[in-house]
Tab-separated table of C-alpha atoms and ligand atoms in Angstrom:
chain	number	residue	atom	x	y	z
A	1	MET	CA	15.404	-5.117	-1.969
A	2	LYS	CA	14.779	-5.125	-5.656
A	3	ILE	CA	13.046	-1.937	-6.718
A	4	LYS	CA	11.637	-1.274	-10.222
A	5	ARG	CA	10.927	2.290	-11.058
A	6	VAL	CA	7.654	2.429	-13.001
A	7	PRO	CA	6.309	6.051	-12.635
A	8	SER	CA	2.625	6.427	-12.784
A	9	PRO	CA	0.921	9.634	-13.921
A	10	ASN	CA	-1.914	8.980	-11.507
A	11	TRP	CA	-1.047	11.274	-8.532
A	12	SER	CA	-1.670	14.755	-7.304
A	13	HIS	CA	-0.138	16.955	-4.622
A	14	ARG	CA	-1.071	16.329	-1.040
A	15	PRO	CA	-2.808	19.230	0.630
A	16	THR	CA	-0.233	21.777	1.815
A	17	GLY	CA	1.133	20.944	5.236
A	18	THR	CA	-0.334	17.406	5.403
A	19	GLU	CA	1.556	15.083	7.668
A	20	ILE	CA	1.698	11.458	6.451
A	21	ASP	CA	0.524	9.362	9.293
A	22	CYS	CA	-0.949	6.007	8.090
A	23	VAL	CA	-0.382	3.208	5.684
A	24	VAL	CA	-3.138	1.527	3.840
A	25	LEU	CA	-2.632	-2.054	2.629
A	26	HIS	CA	-4.310	-3.433	-0.436
A	27	ALA	CA	-4.385	-6.536	-2.709
A	28	THR	CA	-4.376	-6.007	-6.431
A	29	ALA	CA	-7.150	-8.609	-6.973
A	30	SER	CA	-5.366	-10.051	-10.016
A	31	ASP	CA	-2.993	-12.860	-11.011
A	32	ASP	CA	-0.802	-10.700	-13.303
A	33	VAL	CA	1.368	-8.078	-11.791
A	34	ASP	CA	2.346	-6.710	-15.198
A	35	GLN	CA	-1.254	-5.893	-15.833
A	36	ASP	CA	-1.543	-4.341	-12.415
A	37	VAL	CA	1.313	-2.085	-13.031
A	38	ALA	CA	0.060	-1.192	-16.552
A	39	TRP	CA	-3.370	-0.306	-15.039
A	40	CYS	CA	-1.700	2.025	-12.538
A	41	ARG	CA	0.296	3.646	-15.369
A	42	ASP	CA	-2.778	4.148	-17.579
A	43	LYS	CA	-4.040	7.690	-17.222
A	44	GLN	CA	-7.572	6.477	-17.905
A	45	SER	CA	-7.630	4.202	-14.847
A	46	LYS	CA	-7.170	7.147	-12.372
A	47	VAL	CA	-5.809	4.479	-10.087
A	48	SER	CA	-2.387	4.098	-8.418
A	49	TYR	CA	-0.653	2.917	-5.341
A	50	HIS	CA	2.658	4.256	-4.048
A	51	VAL	CA	4.075	0.730	-4.438
A	52	ILE	CA	3.189	-2.800	-5.386
A	53	VAL	CA	5.027	-5.680	-3.798
A	54	ASP	CA	4.845	-8.627	-6.114
A	55	ARG	CA	4.798	-12.358	-5.268
A	56	TYR	CA	8.613	-12.530	-5.471
A	57	GLY	CA	9.131	-9.587	-3.185
A	58	ALA	CA	10.095	-7.097	-5.925
A	59	ILE	CA	8.906	-3.518	-5.231
A	60	TRP	CA	7.230	-1.720	-8.080
A	61	ASP	CA	7.663	1.964	-7.267
A	62	LEU	CA	4.860	3.877	-8.863
A	63	VAL	CA	4.333	7.231	-7.064
A	64	SER	CA	6.622	9.141	-4.762
A	65	VAL	CA	5.442	9.007	-1.236
A	66	ASP	CA	5.771	12.862	-1.227
A	67	HIS	CA	2.780	12.867	-3.523
A	68	ARG	CA	-0.818	11.708	-3.149
A	69	ALA	CA	-1.511	8.289	-4.863
A	70	TRP	CA	-5.096	7.344	-5.893
A	71	HIS	CA	-5.757	4.060	-4.049
A	72	ALA	CA	-8.287	4.603	-1.278
A	73	GLY	CA	-11.269	6.180	-3.033
A	74	VAL	CA	-14.119	7.417	-0.786
A	75	SER	CA	-12.764	6.586	2.642
A	76	SER	CA	-12.404	7.489	6.320
A	77	PHE	CA	-9.810	6.486	8.970
A	78	CYS	CA	-10.345	7.306	12.591
A	79	ALA	CA	-13.266	9.585	11.460
A	80	ARG	CA	-10.956	11.545	9.087
A	81	PRO	CA	-12.089	11.496	5.446
A	82	ASN	CA	-10.044	11.486	2.219
A	83	VAL	CA	-7.448	8.903	3.352
A	84	ASN	CA	-5.425	9.370	0.173
A	85	ASP	CA	-4.355	12.923	1.423
A	86	TYR	CA	-2.367	11.564	4.316
A	87	SER	CA	-1.652	7.936	3.751
A	88	ILE	CA	0.813	5.756	1.905
A	89	GLY	CA	-0.850	3.080	-0.267
A	90	LEU	CA	0.983	-0.287	-0.522
A	91	SER	CA	-0.562	-3.066	-2.447
A	92	PHE	CA	0.371	-6.721	-2.601
A	93	ALA	CA	0.002	-8.653	-5.801
A	94	ASN	CA	-2.606	-11.129	-4.829
A	95	LYS	CA	-5.884	-12.420	-6.210
A	96	ASN	CA	-7.833	-11.306	-3.151
A	97	ASP	CA	-9.898	-14.442	-3.381
A	98	GLY	CA	-9.227	-15.502	0.232
A	99	VAL	CA	-7.458	-18.550	-1.195
A	100	GLU	CA	-4.169	-17.453	-2.569
A	101	PRO	CA	-1.688	-16.979	0.336
A	102	TYR	CA	0.503	-13.911	0.531
A	103	THR	CA	4.087	-15.006	0.122
A	104	GLU	CA	6.868	-14.956	2.702
A	105	GLU	CA	8.697	-12.418	0.530
A	106	GLN	CA	5.576	-10.180	0.586
A	107	TYR	CA	5.355	-10.263	4.320
A	108	GLU	CA	9.146	-9.592	4.721
A	109	VAL	CA	9.532	-6.936	2.065
A	110	GLY	CA	6.281	-5.259	2.985
A	111	ALA	CA	7.342	-5.111	6.681
A	112	ALA	CA	10.710	-3.731	5.727
A	113	LEU	CA	9.064	-1.068	3.616
A	114	VAL	CA	6.594	-0.001	6.257
A	115	ALA	CA	9.374	0.057	8.919
A	116	GLY	CA	11.192	2.463	6.601
A	117	TYR	CA	8.029	4.582	6.300
A	118	ILE	CA	7.749	4.660	10.086
A	119	ARG	CA	11.328	5.789	10.443
A	120	THR	CA	10.774	8.657	7.992
A	121	TYR	CA	7.210	9.500	9.242
A	122	PRO	CA	7.065	8.762	12.953
A	123	ALA	CA	3.371	9.781	13.123
A	124	ILE	CA	2.728	6.330	11.440
A	125	THR	CA	2.335	4.132	14.445
A	126	LEU	CA	1.656	0.358	14.369
A	127	ASP	CA	-2.036	1.064	15.058
A	128	ARG	CA	-2.051	3.352	12.022
A	129	ILE	CA	-1.376	0.402	9.566
A	130	THR	CA	-4.750	-0.237	8.132
A	131	THR	CA	-6.423	-1.912	5.269
A	132	HIS	CA	-8.533	-0.811	2.310
A	133	ARG	CA	-11.321	-2.915	3.705
A	134	ALA	CA	-11.338	-1.044	7.003
A	135	ILE	CA	-11.405	2.486	5.549
A	136	ALA	CA	-13.477	2.194	2.325
A	137	LEU	CA	-16.842	3.886	2.346
A	138	PRO	CA	-19.588	2.822	2.352
A	139	ALA	CA	-18.519	-0.028	4.678
A	140	GLY	CA	-18.256	-3.305	2.838
A	141	ARG	CA	-17.332	-1.645	-0.474
A	142	LYS	CA	-13.884	-3.258	-0.480
A	143	THR	CA	-12.570	-6.548	0.911
A	144	ASP	CA	-8.787	-6.234	0.318
A	145	PRO	CA	-6.321	-7.487	1.355
A	146	LEU	CA	-8.482	-10.534	1.947
A	147	GLY	CA	-6.677	-13.331	3.861
A	148	PHE	CA	-3.760	-11.142	4.949
A	149	PHE	CA	-2.410	-11.835	8.449
A	150	MET	CA	-2.246	-8.272	9.860
A	151	GLN	CA	-1.036	-9.195	13.358
A	152	ARG	CA	1.763	-11.301	11.898
A	153	PHE	CA	2.694	-8.386	9.640
A	154	LYS	CA	2.787	-5.958	12.459
A	155	ASP	CA	4.952	-8.290	14.475
A	156	LEU	CA	7.413	-8.288	11.512
A	157	VAL	CA	7.314	-4.524	11.254
A	158	GLN	CA	8.083	-4.305	14.971
A	159	THR	CA	10.975	-6.745	14.630
A	160	GLU	CA	12.366	-4.758	11.760
A	161	LEU	CA	12.138	-1.556	13.862
A	162	ALA	CA	13.940	-3.102	16.663
A	163	ARG	CA	16.932	-3.771	14.454
A	164	THR	CA	19.771	-1.275	14.704
B	201	ZN	ZN1	-7.606	-1.647	-2.376
């Protein structure tokens, strides 16, 4: 995996004792990953993901998963608020127009990353891989990652986990 270290200042500490137990998938809603990364590294934006997976499958590593990235906003997952506190935020570089397909590299690298997270944080189960669309409040506030094939992705994660 090709990993680019591009630290973002937009993070805070997770509440003490927080167990990381879910992954939130996003799309950047843009056609320029350099701009996406620059936005996440701009203190003014107050936005970040833990990682962005670009269209070629390169991983832009912005915030340590030990820390709380600022990707979900007002949100709730399984009736629990403040999803940033306990999640990992992974964004795919994609226009989020429902037309641009996510690349094979994005599915494969994203699945390998999430399988790695599950190995490290076993409380993340397959049904705890969610989307910004599903957790954003009020409902309908976000649509990303639009056009992403979640079942296909989970199958890939499962295949990756079955490897020894
Ligand atoms: Zn999002």
